[in-house]
Short mmCIF file of C-alpha atoms and ligand atoms in Angstrom, two decimals:
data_model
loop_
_atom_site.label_atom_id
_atom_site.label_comp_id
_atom_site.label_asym_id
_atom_site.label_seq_id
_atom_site.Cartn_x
_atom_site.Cartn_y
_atom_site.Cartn_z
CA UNK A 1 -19.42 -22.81 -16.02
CA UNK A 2 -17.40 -23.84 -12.99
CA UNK A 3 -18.69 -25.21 -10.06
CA UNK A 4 -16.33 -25.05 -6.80
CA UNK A 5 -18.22 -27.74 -4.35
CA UNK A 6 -18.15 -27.91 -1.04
CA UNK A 7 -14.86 -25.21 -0.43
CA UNK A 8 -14.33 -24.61 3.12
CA UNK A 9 -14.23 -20.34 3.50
CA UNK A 10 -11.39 -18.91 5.93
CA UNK A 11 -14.58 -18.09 8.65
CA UNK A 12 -14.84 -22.21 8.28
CA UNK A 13 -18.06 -22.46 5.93
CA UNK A 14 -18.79 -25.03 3.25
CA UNK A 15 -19.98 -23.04 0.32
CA UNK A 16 -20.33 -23.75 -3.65
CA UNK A 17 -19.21 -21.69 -5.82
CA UNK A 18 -20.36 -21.07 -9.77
CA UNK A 19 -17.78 -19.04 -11.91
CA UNK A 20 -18.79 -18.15 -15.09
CA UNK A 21 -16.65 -20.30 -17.97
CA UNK A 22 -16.18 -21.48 -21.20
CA UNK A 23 -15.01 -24.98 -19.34
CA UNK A 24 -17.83 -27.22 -17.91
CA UNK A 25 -16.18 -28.78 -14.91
CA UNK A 26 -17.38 -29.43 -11.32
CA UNK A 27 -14.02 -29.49 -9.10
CA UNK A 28 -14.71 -31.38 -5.23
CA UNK A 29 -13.11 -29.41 -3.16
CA UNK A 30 -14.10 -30.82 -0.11
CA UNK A 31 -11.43 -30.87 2.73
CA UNK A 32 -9.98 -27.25 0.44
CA UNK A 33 -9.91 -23.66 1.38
CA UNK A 34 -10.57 -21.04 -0.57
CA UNK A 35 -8.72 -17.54 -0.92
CA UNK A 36 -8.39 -14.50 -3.43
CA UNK A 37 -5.84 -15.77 -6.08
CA UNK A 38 -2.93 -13.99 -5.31
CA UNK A 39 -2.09 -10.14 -6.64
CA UNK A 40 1.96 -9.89 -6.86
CA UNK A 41 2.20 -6.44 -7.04
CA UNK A 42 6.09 -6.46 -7.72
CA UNK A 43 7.96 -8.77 -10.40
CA UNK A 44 10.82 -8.84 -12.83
CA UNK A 45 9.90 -10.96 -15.43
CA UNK A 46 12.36 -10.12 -17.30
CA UNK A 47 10.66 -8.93 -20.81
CA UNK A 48 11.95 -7.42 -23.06
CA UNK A 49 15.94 -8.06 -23.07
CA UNK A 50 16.70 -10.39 -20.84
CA UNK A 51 14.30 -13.73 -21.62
CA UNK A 52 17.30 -15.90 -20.62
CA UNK A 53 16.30 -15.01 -17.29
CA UNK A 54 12.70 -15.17 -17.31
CA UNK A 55 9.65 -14.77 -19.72
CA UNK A 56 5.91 -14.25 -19.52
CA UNK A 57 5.61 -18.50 -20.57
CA UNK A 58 7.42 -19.39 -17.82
CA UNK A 59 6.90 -16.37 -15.01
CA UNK A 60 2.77 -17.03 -16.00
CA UNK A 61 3.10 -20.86 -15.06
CA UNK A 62 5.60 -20.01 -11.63
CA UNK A 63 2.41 -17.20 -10.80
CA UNK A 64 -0.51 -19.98 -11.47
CA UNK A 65 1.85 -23.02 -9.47
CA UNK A 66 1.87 -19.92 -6.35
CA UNK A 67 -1.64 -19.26 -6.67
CA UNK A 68 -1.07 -16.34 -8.42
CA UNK A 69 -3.44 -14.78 -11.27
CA UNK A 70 -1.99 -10.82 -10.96
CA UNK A 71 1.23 -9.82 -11.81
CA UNK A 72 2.54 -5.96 -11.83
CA UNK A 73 5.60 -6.00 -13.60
CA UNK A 74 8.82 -3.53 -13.17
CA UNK A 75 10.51 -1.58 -15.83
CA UNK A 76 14.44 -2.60 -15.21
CA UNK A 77 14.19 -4.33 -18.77
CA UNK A 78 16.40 -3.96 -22.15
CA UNK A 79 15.82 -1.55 -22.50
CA UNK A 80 14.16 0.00 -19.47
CA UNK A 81 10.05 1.02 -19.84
CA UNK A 82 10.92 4.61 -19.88
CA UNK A 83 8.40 6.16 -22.72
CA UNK A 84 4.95 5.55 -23.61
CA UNK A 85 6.05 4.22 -26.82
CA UNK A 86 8.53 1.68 -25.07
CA UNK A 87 5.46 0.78 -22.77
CA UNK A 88 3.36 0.21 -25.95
CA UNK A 89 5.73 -2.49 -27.45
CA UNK A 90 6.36 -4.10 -23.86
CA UNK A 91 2.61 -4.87 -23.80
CA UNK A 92 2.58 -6.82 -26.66
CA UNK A 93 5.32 -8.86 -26.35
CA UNK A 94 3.80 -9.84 -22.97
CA UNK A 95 0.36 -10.24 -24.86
CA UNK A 96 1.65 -12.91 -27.09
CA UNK A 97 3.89 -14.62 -24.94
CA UNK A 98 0.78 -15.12 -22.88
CA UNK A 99 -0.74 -15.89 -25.91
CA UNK A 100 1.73 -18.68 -26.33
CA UNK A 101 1.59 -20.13 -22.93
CA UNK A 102 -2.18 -20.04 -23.21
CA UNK A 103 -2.09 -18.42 -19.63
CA UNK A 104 -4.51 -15.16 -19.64
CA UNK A 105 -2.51 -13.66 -16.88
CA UNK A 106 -3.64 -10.25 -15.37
CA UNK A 107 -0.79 -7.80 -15.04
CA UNK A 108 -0.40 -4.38 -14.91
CA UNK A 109 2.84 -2.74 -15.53
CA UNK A 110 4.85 -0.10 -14.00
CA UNK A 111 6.42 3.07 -15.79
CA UNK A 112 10.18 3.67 -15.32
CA UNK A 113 11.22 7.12 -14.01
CA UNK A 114 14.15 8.62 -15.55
CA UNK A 115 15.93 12.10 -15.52
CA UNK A 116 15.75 12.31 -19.54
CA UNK A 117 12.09 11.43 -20.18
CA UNK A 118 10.37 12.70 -17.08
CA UNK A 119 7.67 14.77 -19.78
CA UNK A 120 7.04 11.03 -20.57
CA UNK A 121 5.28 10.28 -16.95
CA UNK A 122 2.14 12.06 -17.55
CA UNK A 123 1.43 10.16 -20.55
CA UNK A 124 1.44 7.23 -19.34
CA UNK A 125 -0.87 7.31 -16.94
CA UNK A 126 -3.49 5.87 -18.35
CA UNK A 127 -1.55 2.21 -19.68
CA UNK A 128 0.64 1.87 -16.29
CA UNK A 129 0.03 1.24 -12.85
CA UNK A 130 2.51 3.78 -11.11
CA UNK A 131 5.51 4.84 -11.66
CA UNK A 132 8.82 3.23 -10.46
CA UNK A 133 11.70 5.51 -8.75
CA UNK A 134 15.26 3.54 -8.35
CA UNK A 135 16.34 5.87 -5.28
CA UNK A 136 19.40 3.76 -5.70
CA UNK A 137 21.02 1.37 -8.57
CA UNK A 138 19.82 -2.05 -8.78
CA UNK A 139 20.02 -4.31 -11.66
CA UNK A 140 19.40 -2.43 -14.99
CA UNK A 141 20.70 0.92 -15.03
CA UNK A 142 17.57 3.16 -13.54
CA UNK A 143 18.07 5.94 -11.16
CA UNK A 144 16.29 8.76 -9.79
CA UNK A 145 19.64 10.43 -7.59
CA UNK A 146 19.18 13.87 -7.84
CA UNK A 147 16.79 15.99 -5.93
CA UNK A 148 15.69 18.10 -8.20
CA UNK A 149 14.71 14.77 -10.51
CA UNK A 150 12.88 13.35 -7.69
CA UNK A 151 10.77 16.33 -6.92
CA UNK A 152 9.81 16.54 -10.28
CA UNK A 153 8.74 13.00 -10.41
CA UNK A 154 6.58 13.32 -6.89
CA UNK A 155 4.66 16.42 -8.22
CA UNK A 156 4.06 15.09 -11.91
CA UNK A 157 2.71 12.08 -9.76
CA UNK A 158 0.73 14.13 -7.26
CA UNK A 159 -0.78 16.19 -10.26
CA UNK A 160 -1.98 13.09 -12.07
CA UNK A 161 -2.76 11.33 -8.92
CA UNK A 162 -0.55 8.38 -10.23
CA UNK A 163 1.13 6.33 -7.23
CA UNK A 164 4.97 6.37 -6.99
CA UNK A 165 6.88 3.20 -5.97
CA UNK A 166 10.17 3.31 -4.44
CA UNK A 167 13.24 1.23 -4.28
CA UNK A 168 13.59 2.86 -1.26
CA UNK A 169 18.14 2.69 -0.85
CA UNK A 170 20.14 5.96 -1.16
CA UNK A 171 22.27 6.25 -4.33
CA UNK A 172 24.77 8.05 -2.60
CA UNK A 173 25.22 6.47 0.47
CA UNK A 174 25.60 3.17 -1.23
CA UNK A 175 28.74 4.65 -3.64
CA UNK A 176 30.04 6.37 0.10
CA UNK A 177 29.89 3.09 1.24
CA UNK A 178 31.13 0.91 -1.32
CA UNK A 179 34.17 2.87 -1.77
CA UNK A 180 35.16 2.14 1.83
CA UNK A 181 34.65 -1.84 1.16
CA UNK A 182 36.55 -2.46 -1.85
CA UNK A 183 37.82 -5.44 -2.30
CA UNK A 184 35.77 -7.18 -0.63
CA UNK A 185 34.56 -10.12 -2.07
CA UNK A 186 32.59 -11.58 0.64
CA UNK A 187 28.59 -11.75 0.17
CA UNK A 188 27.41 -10.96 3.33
CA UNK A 189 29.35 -7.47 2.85
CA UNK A 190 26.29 -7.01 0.58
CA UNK A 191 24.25 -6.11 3.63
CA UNK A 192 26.80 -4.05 5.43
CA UNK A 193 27.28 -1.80 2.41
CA UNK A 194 23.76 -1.68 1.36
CA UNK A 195 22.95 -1.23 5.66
CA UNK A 196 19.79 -0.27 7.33
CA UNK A 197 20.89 3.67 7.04
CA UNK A 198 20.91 2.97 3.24
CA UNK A 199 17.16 2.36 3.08
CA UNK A 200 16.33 4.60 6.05
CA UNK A 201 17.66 8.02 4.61
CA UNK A 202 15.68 7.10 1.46
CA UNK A 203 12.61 6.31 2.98
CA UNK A 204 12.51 9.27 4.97
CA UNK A 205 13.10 11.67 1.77
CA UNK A 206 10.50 9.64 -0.48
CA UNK A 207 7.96 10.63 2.54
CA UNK A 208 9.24 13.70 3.14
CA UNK A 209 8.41 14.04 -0.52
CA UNK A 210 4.47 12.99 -0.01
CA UNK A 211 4.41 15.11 3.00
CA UNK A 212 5.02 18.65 0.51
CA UNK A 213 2.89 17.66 -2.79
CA UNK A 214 0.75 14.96 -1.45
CA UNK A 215 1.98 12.40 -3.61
CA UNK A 216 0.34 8.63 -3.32
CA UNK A 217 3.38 6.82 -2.12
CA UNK A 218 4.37 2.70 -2.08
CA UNK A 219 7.08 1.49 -0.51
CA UNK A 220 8.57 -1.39 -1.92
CA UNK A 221 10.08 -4.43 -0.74
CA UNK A 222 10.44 -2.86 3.17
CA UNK A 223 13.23 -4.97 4.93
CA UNK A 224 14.09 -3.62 8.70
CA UNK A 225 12.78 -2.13 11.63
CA UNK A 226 13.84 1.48 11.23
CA UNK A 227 12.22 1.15 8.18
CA UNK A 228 8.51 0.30 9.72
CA UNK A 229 8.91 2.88 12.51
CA UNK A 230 9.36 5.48 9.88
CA UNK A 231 6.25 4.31 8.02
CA UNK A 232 4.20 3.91 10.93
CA UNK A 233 4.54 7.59 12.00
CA UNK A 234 3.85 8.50 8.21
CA UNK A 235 0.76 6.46 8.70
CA UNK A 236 -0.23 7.84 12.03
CA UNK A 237 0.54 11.68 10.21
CA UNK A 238 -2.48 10.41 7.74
CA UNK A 239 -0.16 11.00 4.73
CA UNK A 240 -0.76 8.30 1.42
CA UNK A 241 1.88 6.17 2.11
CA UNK A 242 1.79 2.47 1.75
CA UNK A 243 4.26 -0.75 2.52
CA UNK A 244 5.06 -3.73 0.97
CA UNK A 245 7.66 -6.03 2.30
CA UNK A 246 8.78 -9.57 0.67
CA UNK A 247 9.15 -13.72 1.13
CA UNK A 248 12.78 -13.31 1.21
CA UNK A 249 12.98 -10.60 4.08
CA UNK A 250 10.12 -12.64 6.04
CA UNK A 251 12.24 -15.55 5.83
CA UNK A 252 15.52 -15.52 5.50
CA UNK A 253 17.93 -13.22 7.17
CA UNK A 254 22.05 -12.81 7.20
CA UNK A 255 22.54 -16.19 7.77
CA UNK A 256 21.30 -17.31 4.50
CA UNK A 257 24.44 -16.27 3.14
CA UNK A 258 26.30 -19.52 4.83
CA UNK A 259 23.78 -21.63 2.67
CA UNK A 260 23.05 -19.99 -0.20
CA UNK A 261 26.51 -17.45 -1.16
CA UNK A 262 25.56 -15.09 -3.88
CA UNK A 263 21.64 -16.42 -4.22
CA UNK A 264 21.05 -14.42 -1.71
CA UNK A 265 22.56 -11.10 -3.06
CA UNK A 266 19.39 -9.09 -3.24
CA UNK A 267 18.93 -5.32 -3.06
CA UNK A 268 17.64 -3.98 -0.61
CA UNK A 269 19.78 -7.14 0.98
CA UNK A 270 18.87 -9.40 4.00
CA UNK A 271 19.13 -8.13 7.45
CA UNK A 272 19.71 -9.22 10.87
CA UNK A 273 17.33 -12.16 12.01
CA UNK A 274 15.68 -9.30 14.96
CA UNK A 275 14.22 -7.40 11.75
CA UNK A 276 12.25 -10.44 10.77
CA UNK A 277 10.16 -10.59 13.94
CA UNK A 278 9.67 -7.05 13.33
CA UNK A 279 8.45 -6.95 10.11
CA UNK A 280 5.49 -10.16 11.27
CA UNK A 281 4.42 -7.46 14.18
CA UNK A 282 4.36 -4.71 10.84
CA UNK A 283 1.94 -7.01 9.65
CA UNK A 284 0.06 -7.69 12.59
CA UNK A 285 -0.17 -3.63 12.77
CA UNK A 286 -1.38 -2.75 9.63
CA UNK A 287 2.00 -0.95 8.97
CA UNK A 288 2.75 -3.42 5.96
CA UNK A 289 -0.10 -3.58 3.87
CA UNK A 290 0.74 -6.04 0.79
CA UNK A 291 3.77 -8.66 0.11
CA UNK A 292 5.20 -8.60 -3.52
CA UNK A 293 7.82 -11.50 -4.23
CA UNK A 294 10.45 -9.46 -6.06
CA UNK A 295 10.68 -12.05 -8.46
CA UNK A 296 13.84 -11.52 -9.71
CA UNK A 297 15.37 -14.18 -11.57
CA UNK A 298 18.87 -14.83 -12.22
CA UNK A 299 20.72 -17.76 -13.65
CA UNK A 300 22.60 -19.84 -11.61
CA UNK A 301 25.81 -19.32 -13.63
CA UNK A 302 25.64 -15.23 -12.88
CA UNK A 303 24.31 -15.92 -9.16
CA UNK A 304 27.59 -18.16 -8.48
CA UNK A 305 29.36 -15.45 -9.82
CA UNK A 306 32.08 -14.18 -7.22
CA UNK A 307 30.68 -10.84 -4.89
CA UNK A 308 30.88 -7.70 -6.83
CA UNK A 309 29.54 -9.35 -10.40
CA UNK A 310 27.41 -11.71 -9.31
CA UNK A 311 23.40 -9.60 -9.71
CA UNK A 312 21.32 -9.04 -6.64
CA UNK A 313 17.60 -10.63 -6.96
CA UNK A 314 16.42 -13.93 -6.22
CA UNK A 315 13.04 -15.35 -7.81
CA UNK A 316 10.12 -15.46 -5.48
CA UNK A 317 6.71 -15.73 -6.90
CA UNK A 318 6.12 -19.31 -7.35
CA UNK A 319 6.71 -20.22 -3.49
CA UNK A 320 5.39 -17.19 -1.72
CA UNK A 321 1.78 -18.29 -0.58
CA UNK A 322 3.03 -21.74 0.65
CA UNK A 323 5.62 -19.40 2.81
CA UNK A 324 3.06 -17.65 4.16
CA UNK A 325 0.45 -20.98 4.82
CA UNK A 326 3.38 -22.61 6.35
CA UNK A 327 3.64 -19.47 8.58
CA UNK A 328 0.03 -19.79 9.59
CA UNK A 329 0.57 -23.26 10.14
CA UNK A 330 3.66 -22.39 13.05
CA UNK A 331 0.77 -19.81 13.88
CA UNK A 332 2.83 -16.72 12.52
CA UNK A 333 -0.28 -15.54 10.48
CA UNK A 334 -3.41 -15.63 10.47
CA UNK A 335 -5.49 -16.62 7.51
CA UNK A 336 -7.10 -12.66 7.09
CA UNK A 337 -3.84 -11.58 7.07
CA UNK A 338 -2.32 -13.70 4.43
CA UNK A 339 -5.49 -12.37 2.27
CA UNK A 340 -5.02 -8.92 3.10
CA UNK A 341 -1.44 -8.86 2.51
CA UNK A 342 -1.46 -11.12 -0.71
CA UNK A 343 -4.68 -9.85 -2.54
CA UNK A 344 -7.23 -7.39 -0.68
CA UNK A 345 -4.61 -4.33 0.09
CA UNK A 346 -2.97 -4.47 -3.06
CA UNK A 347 -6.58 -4.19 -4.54
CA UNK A 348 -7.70 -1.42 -2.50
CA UNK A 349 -4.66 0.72 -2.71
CA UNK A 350 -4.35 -0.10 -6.52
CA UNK A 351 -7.65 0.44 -7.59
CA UNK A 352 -7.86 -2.74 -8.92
CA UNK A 353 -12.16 -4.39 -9.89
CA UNK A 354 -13.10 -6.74 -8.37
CA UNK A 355 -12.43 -10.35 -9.68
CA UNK A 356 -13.27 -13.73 -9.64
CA UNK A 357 -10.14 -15.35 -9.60
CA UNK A 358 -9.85 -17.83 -6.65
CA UNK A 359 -7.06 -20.19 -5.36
CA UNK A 360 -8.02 -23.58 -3.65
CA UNK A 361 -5.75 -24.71 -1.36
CA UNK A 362 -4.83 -27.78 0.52
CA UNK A 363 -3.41 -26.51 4.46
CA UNK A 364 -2.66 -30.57 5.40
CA UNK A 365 -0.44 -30.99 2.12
CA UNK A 366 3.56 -31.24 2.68
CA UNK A 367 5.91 -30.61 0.05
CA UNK A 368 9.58 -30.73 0.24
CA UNK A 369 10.39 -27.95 -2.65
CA UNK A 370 12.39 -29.98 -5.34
CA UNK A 371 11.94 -27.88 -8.57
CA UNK A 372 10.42 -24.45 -10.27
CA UNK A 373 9.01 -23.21 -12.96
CA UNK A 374 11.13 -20.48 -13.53
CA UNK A 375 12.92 -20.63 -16.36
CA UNK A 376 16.24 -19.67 -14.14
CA UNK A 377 15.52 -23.10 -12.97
CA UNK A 378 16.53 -22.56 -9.10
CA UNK A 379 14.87 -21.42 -6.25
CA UNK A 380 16.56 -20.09 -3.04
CA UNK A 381 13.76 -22.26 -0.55
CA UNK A 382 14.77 -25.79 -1.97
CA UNK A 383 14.93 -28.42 -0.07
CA UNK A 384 12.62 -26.58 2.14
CA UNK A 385 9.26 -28.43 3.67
CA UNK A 386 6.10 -26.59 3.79
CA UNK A 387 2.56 -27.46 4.42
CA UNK A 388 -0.20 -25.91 2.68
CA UNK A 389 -0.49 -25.50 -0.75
CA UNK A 390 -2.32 -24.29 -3.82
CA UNK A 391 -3.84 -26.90 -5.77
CA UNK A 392 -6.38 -25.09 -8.19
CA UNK A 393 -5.61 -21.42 -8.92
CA UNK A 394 -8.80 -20.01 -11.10
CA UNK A 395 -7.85 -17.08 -14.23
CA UNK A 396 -10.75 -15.73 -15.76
CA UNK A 397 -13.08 -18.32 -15.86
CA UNK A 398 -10.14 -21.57 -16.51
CA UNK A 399 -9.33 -23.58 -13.51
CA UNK A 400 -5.40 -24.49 -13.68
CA UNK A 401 -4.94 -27.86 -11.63
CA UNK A 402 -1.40 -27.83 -9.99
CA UNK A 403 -0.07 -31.30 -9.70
O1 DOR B 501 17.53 -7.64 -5.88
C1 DOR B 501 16.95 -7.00 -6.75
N1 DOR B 501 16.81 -7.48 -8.00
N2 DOR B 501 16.50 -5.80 -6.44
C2 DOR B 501 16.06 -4.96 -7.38
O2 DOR B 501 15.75 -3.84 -7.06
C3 DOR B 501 16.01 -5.36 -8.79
C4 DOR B 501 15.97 -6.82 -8.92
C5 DOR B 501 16.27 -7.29 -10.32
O3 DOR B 501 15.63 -6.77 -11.24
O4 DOR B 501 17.11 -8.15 -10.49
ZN1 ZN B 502 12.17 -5.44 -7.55
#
């Protein structure tokens, strides 16, 4: 048994707390607050095929370090989760990796859509969380670009009431646009090619697409403006469409490219600072419901890599509730926010039980970001400063202290 003394709840009450455990520890946690660990509904970790990026050892000890004790994982992998079969093998992998790193991890993983195996998607409904649609290339070679394709995905995924995700960028738009930029070897050009139109025209057809069959619709990693306007009026229309958005396009904007050069290559790619403030008021609206870090690892020798071959995706999980403490802290956020958008939503719209997984953290703690966990071993937000922290994140009954 665990016994949480003397936690301070977000409403300001001292309460104990007794978790059910194979450990017999009492943890003080006087002067701590206590939240929902942390649901990530959106990482790469990289299993199976490229594990010199990122494993389930290493991504399970980034997600405990950021609070984190829920993972849903993508299926851009080598090779990509596109069958049941392929879904089968993933899981245990994962298993004994986790096995290895004696982390228990919850995760939940997401079935890749693709035009040659889309008799595969009913199948699987019952060992994966949704189903992933690449509206446009990112790393990996998945993509839904053809109507007829995508239709067929939204009504196999209405008729099984499984819930599409979207990498919400237009395939063809992108290739229209690239073609006029080549050459270029700047990184910022990454967000001019890739522009707010890119992820607009997609977003409109994936909702378009839950308007006719009805379809349970989330869109990831939502980066601008037009973006949120589009998904408020699908909200306001009553239709099933939810919004994630991400650390990276809460925090960093175009100018990250002066600082960071290709580690900041991500798809969909940073945008103008105005579409930051926008995407806080999202959140203050209910428009966004859930941040997922995108944890997409790289290594450092393919993200100094010059523009053009250097991969988009920067990692994410380890650092994204300090991000958003640190926010409450310069009174960005409030506290019921951070849970709704970290853990509650993601629940709720998932259909995820209940759980007693809890994160402890310290909101007078400053840390100056020095090192990861990651096996990539770099993380964009070094050097940053941010107080509040995680400093016990409980999995099923263990209680992980984070030094
Ligand atoms: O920047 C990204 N990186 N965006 C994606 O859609 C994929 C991800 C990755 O897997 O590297
Ligand atoms: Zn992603």
């Amino acid at each position: 048994m665990i016994i949480i003394q003397g936690a301070k709840t977000i409403q300001g009450d001292v309460i104990d707390l007794t978790i059910p455990s194979e450990e017999e520890k009492t943890i003080n946690a006087a002067g701590l607050m206590i939240l929902p660990a942390v649901i990530d509904p959106h990482v790469h970790f990289r299993t199976p095929g490229m594990e010199y990026k990122e494993d389930w050892r290493t991504g399970a000890k980034a997600a405990i370090r950021g609070g984190c004790t829920t993972v849903f994982d993508m299926p851009n992998t080598k090779p990509p989760t596109i069958t049941t079969t392929l879904l089968k093998e993933k899981k245990m992998m994962i298993d004994q990796q986790l096995k290895e790193a004696d982390i228990p991890l919850r995760y939940q993983l997401f079935f890749g859509a693709d035009k040659q195996h889309l008799t595969e998607i009913a199948p699987s409904k019952s060992s994966a969380i949704g189903i992933k649609v690449f509206m446009g290339c990112s790393t990996g070679n998945l993509v839904i670009d053809d109507d007829e394709s995508l239709h067929a995905v939204f009504s196999i995924a209405a008729k099984e009431d499984m819930m599409v995700a979207v990498h919400a960028e237009d395939e063809h738009l992108i290739r229209e646009r690239k073609a006029n930029y080549s050459g270029e070897m700047h990184y910022p050009a990454h967000s001019q090619i890739r522009n707010v139109e890119v992820a607009t025209r997609a977003v409109e057809k994936a909702i378009g697409l839950t308007r006719q069959y009805g379809t349970r619709l989330y869109i990831l990693h939502v980066s601008s403006a037009e973006e949120t306007a589009l998904i408020k009026a699908a909200k306001q229309e009553k239709l099933p469409v939810f919004a994630e958005t991400t650390p990276h396009h809460l925090f960093f904007d175009t100018d990250a490219y002066d600082s960071l050069g290709g580690k900041a290559v991500v798809n969909p790619p940073l945008r103008d600072k105005k579409h930051r403030d926008v995407l806080f008021d999202a959140i203050h609206e209910k428009i966004i419901d859930t941040i997922g870090s995108d944890h997409a690892p790289h290594t450092i020798e393919e993200k100094n890599k010059p523009y053009g071959e250097c991969p988009s995706g920067m990692p994410g999980i380890e650092f994204m509730l300090p991000l958003l403490l640190n926010a409450h802290q310069q009174g960005r956020l409030s506290l019921s926010e951070i849970i709704s958008l970290t853990s509650e939503r993601a629940r709720e719209i998932f259909r995820l039980p209940a759980s007693e997984d809890w994160v402890l953290v310290d909101m007078e703690k400053t840390v100056r970001i020095a090192t990861t966990e990651s096996k990539c071993g770099w993380t964009p937000y070094q050097g940053l400063t941010l107080k509040g922290w995680p400093v016990y994140t409980v999995l099923k009954g263990r209680c992980y202290h984070i030094q």
